[in-house]
Coordinates of C-alpha atoms and ligand atoms in Angstrom, one line a residue:
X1 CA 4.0 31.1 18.5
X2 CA 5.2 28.4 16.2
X3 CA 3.9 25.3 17.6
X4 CA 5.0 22.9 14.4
X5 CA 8.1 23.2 12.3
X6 CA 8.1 22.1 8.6
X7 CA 11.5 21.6 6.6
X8 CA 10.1 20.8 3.2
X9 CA 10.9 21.4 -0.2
X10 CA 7.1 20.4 -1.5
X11 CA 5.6 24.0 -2.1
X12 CA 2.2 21.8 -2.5
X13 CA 2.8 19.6 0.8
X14 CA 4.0 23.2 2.6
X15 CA 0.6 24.8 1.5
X16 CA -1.5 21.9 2.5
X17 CA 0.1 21.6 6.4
X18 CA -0.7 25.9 6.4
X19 CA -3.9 24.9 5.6
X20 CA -4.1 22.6 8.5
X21 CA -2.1 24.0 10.6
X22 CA -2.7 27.8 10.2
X23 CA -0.2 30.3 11.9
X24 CA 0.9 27.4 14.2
X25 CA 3.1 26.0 11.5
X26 CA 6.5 27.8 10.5
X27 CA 8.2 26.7 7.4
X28 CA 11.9 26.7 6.2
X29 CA 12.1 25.7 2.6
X30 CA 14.3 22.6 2.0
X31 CA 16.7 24.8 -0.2
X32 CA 18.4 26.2 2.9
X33 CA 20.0 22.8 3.7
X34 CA 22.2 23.6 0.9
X35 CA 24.0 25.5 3.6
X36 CA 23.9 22.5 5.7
X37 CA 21.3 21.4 8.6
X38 CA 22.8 24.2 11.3
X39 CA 21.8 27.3 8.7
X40 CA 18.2 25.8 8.3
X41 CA 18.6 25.6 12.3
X42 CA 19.4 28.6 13.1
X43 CA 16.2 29.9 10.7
X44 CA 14.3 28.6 13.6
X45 CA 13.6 31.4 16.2
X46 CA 10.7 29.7 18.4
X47 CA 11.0 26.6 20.1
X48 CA 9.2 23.7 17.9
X49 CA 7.2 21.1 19.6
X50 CA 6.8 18.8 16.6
X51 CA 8.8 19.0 13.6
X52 CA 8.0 17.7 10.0
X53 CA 10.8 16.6 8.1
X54 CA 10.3 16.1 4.1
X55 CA 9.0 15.1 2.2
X56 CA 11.7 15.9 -0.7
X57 CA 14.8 15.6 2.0
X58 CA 16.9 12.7 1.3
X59 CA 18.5 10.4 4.3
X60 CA 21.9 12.5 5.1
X61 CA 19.9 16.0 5.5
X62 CA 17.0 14.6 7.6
X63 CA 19.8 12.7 9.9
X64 CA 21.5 15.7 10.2
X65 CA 18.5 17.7 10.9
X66 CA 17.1 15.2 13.9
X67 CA 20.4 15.3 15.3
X68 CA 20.8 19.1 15.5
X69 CA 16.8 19.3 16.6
X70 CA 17.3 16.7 19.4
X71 CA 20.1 18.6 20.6
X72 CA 18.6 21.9 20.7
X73 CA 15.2 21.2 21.9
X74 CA 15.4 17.7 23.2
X75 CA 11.4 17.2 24.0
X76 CA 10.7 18.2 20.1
X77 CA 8.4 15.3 18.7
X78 CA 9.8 14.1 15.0
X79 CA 8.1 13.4 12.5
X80 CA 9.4 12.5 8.8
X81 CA 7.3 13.3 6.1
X82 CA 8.2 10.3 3.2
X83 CA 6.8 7.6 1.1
X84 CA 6.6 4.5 2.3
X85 CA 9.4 2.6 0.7
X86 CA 11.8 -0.5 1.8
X87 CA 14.6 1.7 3.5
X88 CA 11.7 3.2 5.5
X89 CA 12.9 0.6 8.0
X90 CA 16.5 2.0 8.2
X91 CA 15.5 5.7 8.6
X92 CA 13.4 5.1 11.5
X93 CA 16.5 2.4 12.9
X94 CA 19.2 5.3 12.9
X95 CA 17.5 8.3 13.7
X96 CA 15.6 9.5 16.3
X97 CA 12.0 9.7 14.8
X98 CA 8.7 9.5 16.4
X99 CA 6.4 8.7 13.6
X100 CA 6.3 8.2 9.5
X101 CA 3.6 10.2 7.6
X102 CA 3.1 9.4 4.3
X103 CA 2.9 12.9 2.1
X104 CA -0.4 11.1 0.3
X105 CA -2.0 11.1 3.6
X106 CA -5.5 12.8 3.7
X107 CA -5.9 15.4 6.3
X108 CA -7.4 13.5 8.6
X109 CA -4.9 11.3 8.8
X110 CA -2.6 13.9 9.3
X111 CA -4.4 15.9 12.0
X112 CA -5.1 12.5 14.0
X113 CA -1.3 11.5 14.2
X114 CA -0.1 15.1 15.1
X115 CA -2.9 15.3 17.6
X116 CA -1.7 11.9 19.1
X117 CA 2.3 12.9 19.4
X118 CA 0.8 16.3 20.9
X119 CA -1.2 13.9 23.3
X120 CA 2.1 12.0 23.8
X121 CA 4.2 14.7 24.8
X122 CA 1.9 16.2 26.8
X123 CA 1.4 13.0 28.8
X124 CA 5.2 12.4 29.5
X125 CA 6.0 16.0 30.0
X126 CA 7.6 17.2 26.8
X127 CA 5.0 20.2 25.7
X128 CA 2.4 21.8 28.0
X129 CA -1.4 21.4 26.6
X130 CA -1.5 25.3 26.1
X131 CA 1.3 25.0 23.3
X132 CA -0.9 23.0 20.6
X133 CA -4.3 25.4 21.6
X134 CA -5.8 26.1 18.3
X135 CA -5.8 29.3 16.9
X136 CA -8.6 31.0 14.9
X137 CA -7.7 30.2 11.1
X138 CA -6.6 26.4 11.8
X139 CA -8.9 24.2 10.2
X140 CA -10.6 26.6 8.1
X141 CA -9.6 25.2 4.6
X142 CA -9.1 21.7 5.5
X143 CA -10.7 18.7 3.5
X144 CA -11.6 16.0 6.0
X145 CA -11.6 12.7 3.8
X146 CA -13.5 10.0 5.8
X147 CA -11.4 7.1 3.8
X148 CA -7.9 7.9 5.1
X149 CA -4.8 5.4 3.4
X150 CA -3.4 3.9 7.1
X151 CA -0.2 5.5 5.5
X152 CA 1.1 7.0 9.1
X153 CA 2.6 4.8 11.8
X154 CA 4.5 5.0 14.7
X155 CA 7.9 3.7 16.2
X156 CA 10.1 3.7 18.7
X157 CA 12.8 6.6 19.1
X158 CA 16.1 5.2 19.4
X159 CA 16.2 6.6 23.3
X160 CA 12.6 4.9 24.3
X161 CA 11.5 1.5 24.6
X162 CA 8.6 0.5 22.3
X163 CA 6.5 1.3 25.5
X164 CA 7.1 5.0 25.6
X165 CA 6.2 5.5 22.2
X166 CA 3.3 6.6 20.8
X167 CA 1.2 4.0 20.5
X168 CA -1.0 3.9 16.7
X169 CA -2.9 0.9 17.8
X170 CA -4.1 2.4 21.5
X171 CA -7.8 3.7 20.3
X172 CA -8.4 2.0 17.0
X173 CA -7.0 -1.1 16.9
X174 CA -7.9 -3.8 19.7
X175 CA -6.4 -7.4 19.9
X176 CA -8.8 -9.8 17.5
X177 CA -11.1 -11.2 20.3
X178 CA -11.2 -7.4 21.8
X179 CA -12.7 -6.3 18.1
X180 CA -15.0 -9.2 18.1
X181 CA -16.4 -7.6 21.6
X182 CA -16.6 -4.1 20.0
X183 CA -18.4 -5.9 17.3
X184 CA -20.9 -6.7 19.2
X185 CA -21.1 -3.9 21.6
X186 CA -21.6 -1.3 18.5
X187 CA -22.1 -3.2 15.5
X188 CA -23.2 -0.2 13.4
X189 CA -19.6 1.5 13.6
X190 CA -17.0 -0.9 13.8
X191 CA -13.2 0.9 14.7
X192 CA -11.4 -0.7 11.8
X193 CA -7.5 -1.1 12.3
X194 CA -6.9 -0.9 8.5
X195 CA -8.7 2.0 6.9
X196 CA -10.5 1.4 3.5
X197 CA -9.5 2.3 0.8
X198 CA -7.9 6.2 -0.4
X199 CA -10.1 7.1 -3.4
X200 CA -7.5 9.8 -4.5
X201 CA -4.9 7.8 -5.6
X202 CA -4.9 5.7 -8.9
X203 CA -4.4 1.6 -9.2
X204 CA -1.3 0.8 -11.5
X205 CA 0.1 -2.6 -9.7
X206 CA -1.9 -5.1 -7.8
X207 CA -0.2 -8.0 -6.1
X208 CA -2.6 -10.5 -5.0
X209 CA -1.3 -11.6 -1.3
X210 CA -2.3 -14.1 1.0
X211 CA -0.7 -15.1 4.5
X212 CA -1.7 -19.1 3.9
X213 CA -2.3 -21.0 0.6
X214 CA -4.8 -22.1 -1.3
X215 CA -6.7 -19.2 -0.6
X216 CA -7.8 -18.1 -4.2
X217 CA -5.2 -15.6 -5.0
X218 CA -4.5 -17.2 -8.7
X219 CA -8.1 -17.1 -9.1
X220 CA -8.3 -14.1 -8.4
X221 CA -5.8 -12.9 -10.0
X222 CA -6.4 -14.1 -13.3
X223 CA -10.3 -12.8 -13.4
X224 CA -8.8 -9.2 -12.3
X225 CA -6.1 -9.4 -15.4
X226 CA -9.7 -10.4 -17.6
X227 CA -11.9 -8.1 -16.4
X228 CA -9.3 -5.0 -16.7
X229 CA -8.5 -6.1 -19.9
X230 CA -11.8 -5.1 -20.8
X231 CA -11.1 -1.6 -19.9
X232 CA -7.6 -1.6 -21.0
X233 CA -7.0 -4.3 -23.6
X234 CA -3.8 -5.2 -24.6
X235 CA -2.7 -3.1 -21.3
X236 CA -2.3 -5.6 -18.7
X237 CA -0.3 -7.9 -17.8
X238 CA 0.1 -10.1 -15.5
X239 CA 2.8 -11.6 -13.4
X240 CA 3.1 -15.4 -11.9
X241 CA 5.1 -14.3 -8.9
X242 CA 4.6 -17.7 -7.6
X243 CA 8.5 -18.9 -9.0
X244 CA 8.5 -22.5 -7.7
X245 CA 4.7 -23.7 -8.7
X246 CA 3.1 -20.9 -10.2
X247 CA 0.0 -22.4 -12.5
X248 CA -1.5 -19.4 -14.4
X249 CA -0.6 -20.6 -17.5
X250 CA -2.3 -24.2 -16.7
X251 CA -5.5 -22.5 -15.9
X252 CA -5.6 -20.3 -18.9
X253 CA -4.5 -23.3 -21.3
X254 CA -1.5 -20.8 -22.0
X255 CA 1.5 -22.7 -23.7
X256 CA 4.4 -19.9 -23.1
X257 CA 7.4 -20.0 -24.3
X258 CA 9.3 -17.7 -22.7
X259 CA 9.2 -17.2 -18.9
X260 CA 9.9 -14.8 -15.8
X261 CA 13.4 -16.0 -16.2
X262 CA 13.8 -14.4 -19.6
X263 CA 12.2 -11.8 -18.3
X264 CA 14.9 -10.9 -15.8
X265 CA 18.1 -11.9 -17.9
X266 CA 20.5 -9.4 -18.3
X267 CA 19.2 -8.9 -22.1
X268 CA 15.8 -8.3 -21.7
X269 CA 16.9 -5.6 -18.9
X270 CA 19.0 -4.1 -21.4
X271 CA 16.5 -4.2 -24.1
X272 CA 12.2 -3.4 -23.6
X273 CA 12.1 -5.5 -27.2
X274 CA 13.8 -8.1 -25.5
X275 CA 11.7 -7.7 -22.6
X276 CA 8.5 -8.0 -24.6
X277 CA 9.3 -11.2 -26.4
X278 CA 9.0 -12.7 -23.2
X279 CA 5.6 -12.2 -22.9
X280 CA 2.5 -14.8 -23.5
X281 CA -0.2 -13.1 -25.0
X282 CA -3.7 -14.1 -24.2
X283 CA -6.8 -13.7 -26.2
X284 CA -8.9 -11.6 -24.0
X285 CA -6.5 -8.9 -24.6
X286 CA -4.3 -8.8 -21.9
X287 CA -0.4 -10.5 -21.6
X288 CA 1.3 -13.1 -18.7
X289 CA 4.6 -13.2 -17.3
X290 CA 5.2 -17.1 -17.4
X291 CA 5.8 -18.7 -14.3
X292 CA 9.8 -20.8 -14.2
X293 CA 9.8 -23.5 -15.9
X294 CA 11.0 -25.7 -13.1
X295 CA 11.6 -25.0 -9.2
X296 CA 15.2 -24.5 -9.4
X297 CA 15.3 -22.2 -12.6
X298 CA 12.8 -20.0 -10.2
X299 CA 14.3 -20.0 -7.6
X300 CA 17.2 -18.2 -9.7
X301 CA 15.3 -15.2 -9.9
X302 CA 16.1 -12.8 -7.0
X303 CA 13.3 -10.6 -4.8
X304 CA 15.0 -7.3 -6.4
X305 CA 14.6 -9.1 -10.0
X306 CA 11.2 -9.1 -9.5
X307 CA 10.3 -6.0 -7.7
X308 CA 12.7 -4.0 -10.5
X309 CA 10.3 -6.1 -13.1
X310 CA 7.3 -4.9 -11.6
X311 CA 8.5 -1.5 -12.4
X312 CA 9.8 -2.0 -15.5
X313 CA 6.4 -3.6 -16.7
X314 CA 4.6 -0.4 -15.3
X315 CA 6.5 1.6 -18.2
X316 CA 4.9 -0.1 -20.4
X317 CA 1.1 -1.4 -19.3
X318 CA -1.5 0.4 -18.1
X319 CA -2.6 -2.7 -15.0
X320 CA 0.2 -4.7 -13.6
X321 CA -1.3 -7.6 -11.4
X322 CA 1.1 -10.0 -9.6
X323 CA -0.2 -13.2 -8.5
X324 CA 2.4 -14.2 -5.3
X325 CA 3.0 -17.3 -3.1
X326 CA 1.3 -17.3 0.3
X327 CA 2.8 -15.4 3.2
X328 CA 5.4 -12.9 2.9
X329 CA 8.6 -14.3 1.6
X330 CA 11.6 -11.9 0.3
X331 CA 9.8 -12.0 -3.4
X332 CA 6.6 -11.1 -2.1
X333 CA 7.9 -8.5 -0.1
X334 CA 9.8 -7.0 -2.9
X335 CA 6.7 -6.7 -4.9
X336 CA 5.0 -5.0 -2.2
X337 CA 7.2 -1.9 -2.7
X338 CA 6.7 -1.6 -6.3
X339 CA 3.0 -1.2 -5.9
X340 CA 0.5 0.3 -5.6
X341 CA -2.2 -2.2 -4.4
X342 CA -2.6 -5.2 -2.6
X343 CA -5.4 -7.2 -3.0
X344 CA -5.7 -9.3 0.2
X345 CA -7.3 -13.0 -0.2
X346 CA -8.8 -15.2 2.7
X347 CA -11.6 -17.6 3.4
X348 CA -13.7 -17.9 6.2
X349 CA -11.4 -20.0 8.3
X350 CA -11.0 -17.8 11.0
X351 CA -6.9 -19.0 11.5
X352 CA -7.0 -17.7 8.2
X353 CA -8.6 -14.0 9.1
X354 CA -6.2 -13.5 12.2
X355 CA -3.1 -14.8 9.7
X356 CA -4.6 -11.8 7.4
X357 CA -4.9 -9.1 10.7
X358 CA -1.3 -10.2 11.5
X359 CA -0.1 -10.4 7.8
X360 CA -1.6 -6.2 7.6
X361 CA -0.3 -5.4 11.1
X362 CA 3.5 -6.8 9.9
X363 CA 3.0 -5.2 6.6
X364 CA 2.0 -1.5 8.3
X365 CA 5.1 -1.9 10.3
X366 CA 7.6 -2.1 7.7
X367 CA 6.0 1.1 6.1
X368 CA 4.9 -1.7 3.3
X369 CA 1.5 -1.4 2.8
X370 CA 0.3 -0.3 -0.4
X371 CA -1.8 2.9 -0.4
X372 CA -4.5 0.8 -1.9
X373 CA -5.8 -2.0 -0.2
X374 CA -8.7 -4.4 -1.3
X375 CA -10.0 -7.0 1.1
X376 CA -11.4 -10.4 -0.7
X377 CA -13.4 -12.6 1.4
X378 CA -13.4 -15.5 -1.3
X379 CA -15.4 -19.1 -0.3
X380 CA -18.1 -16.9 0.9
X381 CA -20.6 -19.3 2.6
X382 CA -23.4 -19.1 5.2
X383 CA -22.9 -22.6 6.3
X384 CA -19.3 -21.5 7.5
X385 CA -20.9 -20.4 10.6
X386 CA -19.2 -17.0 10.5
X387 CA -20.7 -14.3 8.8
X388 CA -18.3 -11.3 6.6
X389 CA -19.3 -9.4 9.5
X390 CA -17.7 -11.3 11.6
X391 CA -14.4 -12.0 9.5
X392 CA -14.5 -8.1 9.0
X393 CA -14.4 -8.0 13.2
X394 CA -11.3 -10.7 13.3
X395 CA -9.4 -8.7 10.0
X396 CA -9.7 -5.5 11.7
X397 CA -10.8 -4.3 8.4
X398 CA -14.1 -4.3 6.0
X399 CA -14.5 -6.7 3.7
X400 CA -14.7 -5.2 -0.1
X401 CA -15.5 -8.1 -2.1
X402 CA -17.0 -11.2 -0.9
X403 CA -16.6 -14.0 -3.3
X404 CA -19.0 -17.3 -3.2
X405 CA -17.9 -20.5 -2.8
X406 CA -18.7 -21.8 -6.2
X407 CA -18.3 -25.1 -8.1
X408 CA -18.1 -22.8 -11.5
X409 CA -14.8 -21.6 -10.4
X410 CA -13.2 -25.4 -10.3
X411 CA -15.3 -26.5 -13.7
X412 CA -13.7 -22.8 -15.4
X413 CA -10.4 -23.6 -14.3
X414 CA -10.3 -27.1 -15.5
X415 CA -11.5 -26.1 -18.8
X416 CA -8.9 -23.5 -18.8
X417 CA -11.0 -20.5 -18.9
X418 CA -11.4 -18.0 -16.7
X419 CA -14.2 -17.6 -14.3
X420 CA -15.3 -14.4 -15.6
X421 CA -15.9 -16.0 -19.5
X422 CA -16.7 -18.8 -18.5
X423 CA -19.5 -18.4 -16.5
X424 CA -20.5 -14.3 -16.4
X425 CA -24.1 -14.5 -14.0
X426 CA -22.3 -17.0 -11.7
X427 CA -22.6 -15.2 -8.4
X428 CA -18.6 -15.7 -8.1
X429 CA -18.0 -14.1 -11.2
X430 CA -20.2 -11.6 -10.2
X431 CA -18.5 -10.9 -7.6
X432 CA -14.9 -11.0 -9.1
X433 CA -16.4 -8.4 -12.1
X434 CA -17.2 -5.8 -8.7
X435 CA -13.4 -6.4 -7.5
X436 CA -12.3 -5.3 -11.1
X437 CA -15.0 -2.7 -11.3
X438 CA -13.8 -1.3 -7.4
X439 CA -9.8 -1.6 -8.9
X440 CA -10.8 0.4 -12.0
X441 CA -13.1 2.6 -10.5
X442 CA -11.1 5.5 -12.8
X443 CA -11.5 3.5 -15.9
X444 CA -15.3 3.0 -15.4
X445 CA -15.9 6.9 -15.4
X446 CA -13.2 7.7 -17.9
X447 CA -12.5 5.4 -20.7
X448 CA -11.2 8.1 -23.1
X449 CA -8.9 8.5 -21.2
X450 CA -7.4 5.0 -21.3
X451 CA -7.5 5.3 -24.9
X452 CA -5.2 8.0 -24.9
X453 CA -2.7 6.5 -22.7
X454 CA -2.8 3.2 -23.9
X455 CA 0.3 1.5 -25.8
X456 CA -0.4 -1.8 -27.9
X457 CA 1.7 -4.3 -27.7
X458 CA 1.7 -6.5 -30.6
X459 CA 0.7 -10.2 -29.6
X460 CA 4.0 -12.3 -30.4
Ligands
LIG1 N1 -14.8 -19.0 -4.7 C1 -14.4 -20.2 -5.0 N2 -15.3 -21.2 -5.0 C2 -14.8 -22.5 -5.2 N3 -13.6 -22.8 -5.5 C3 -12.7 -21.9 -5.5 C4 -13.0 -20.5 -5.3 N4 -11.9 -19.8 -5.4 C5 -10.9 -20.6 -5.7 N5 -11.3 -21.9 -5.8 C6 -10.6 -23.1 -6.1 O1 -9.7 -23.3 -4.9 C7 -8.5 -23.8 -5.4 C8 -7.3 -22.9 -4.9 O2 -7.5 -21.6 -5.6 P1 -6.2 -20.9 -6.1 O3 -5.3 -21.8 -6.8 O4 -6.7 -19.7 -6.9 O5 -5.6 -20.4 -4.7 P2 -4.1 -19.8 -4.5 O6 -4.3 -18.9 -3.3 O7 -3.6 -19.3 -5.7 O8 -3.3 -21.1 -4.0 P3 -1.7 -21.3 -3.8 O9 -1.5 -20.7 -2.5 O10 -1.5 -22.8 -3.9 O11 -1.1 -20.5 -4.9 C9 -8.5 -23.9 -6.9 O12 -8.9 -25.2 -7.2 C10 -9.7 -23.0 -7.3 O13 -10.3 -23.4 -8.5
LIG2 MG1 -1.7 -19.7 -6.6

């Protein structure tokens, strides 16, 4: 019997779920819905208890297939099967989905949220227990990755309250002051909320976020654009996303003379040569988007400007980093779905660490979290009476990179140098050279590789 349904048109994401899923899985390739959803329906001869939709279906076919699923077999469990992307939010608002897998999620991943909507239905009467009883070649060529992307979440269907649905958070993620008990209780194996990092899929775009301010995203942000420029000179760039006050080009003694605001007029979309004039080259081999030159010209520049930049800038460098402004405004937002990590700041403060657990929670709801994540712990310091242990416990997540409170980091910015040149065997730049080693983990094994796929852009 054919316990799960896949309508796919990913031969690679079909063979991957057999793998899983053995003969419990059915398929129906995605080319049937050429036909319409009913002819890919009636394909289906068992009754399906969960369903995976995509990925590769756009919005109209997967509507039309929940519809004609809930109406045939109205205990099926949905799932869709898609990238996490800003109408992510819309899909799960009109139709009647259980969960959102991402198709990048490792197997483990996968397997834990199809076990928990088995669980689910089971518990409210929708499946008997019998109908998800392994079979013999499940499991058999699966890949367990211990360092699953938290790239699955759950929601509501549009006929349950928030209550009935399957609940991501129920085992893994308890309230802050419940993790620091579980701290303590086990301190070995903390249940982390956020999972670390997925080694399988490459950094490109970094924004540097940051629930308050002040927090050492710019920083940060400018030692990462540095210290990749070492692996990738004249293949970086990076972006002041901060419109209203951004000051990367105070700190780096940068005198641009074009800004973000070229950089999004309607010529320098038309034009990549355009685009590139807008640039401020810096000597350590790497290029910055100019903050605006005044609050009100920034605030011309809209959230989709900025995220469509992002992008654009990907074409053409090898490391996009964006430095943002705290919290998550429209811009900031934007940016998130444009790349592909997010380097997360805080102190020790802990109403900064439970801003941060909130800021990833909100951010895993909307289906916006980057599949990379980096946590920074920056103004490391044992007299803060908390220890990263401790801040990892309140995050919900461990800490990658702790960074030292350091009085070289004020002294290099006030000279206009970065940390990182400034003052290498400071433990601060230490530590920020281990964030940029950890981001371009790839490059550190295969700089040939760079070489190949870098393109020089001429300093202006
Ligand atoms: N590890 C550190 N040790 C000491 N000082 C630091 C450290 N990190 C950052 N600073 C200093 O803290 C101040 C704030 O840092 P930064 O400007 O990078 O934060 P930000 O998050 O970008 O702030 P904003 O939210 O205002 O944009 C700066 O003066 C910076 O030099
Ligand atoms: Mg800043």
């Amino acid at each position: 019997m054919s316990t799960y349904l896949l309508v796919s048109r990913s031969t690679e994401y079909e063979a991957r779920l057999r793998a899983l899923l053995g003969s419990r899985l059915s398929v129906v390739t995605g080319e049937f819905l050429t036909f319409g959803a009913d002819s890919v329906l009636e394909m289906v001869t068992d009754t399906p208890r969960i369903v995976l939709l995509g990925p590769v279906l756009n919005f109209e076919e997967t509507r039309d297939l929940t519809r004609g699923l809930v109406e045939r077999y109205p205990d099926v469990g949905l799932i869709v099967v898609r990238e996490q992307r800003a109408d992510l939010e819309d899909w799960v608002d009109e139709l009647s989905l259980h969960a959102v897998l991402s198709p990048l999620a490792s197997d483990e991943t996968t397997r834990d949220l199809l076990d928990r909507l088995a669980g689910w239905l089971v518990s409210h009467g929708r499946a008997e227990e019998s109908d998800f009883a392994e079979d013999a070649d499940a499991e058999t060529e699966s890949d367990a990755q211990p360092d699953a992307p938290w790239s699955s979440l759950f929601h509501a269907t549009e006929a349950e309250t928030p209550a009935d649905a399957v609940e991501p958070t129920s085992s893994t993620a308890p309230e802050a002051h419940d993790a620091e008990q579980a701290a303590e209780a086990t301190p070995e194996e903390p249940e982390w909320l956020f999972p670390p990092l997925d080694p399988s899929v490459r950094s490109e775009a970094l924004a540097v976020i940051a629930p308050k301010g002040g927090q050492g995203k710019s920083t940060i942000a400018i030692n990462l654009a540095v210290g990749l420029a070492s692996f990738a000179p004249n293949s970086v760039v990076l972006v002041d996303g901060d419109l209203q006050f951004g000051d990367i080009t105070v700190a780096l003694a940068l005198e641009p003379t074009r800004t973000i605001v070229d950089a999004v007029a309607p010529e320098a979309v038309a034009d990549e040569l355009v685009l590139k004039t807008t640039f401020t080259h810096h000597p350590a081999g790497f290029f910055v988007v100019a903050s605006a030159p005044s609050p009100e010209l920034g605030d011309e520049v809209q959230p989709r400007h900025l995220g469509a930049l992002v992008d654009r800038l990907r074409g053409i460098f090898r490391y996009v980093i964006v430095d943002t402004t705290p919290g998550l405004g429209e811009h900031t937002l934007n940016v998130l779905e444009h790349v592909t990590d997010a380097v997360v700041v805080s102190n020790m403060a802990v109403a900064s660490l439970r801003a941060v657990r909130s800021e990833l929670t909100l951010l895993t709801t909307l289906g916006l979290m980057p599949v990379n994540r980096h946590m920074v712990l920056n103004f490391s310091d044992k007299m803060a009476g908390l220890t990263a242990k401790d801040a990892a416990s309140i995050i919900g997540t461990p800490i990658d990179v702790e960074v030292p409170r350091s009085s070289a980091v004020v002294l290099a910015s006030n000279r206009g140098r970065p940390l990182v040149h400034d003052d290498p065997r400071d433990p601060a730049a230490r530590a920020l050279q281990e964030l940029v080693a950890r981001v371009a983990r790839e490059d550190t094994t295969k700089r040939t590789r760079i070489a190949r796929r870098r393109r020089i852009l001429e300093p202006q």
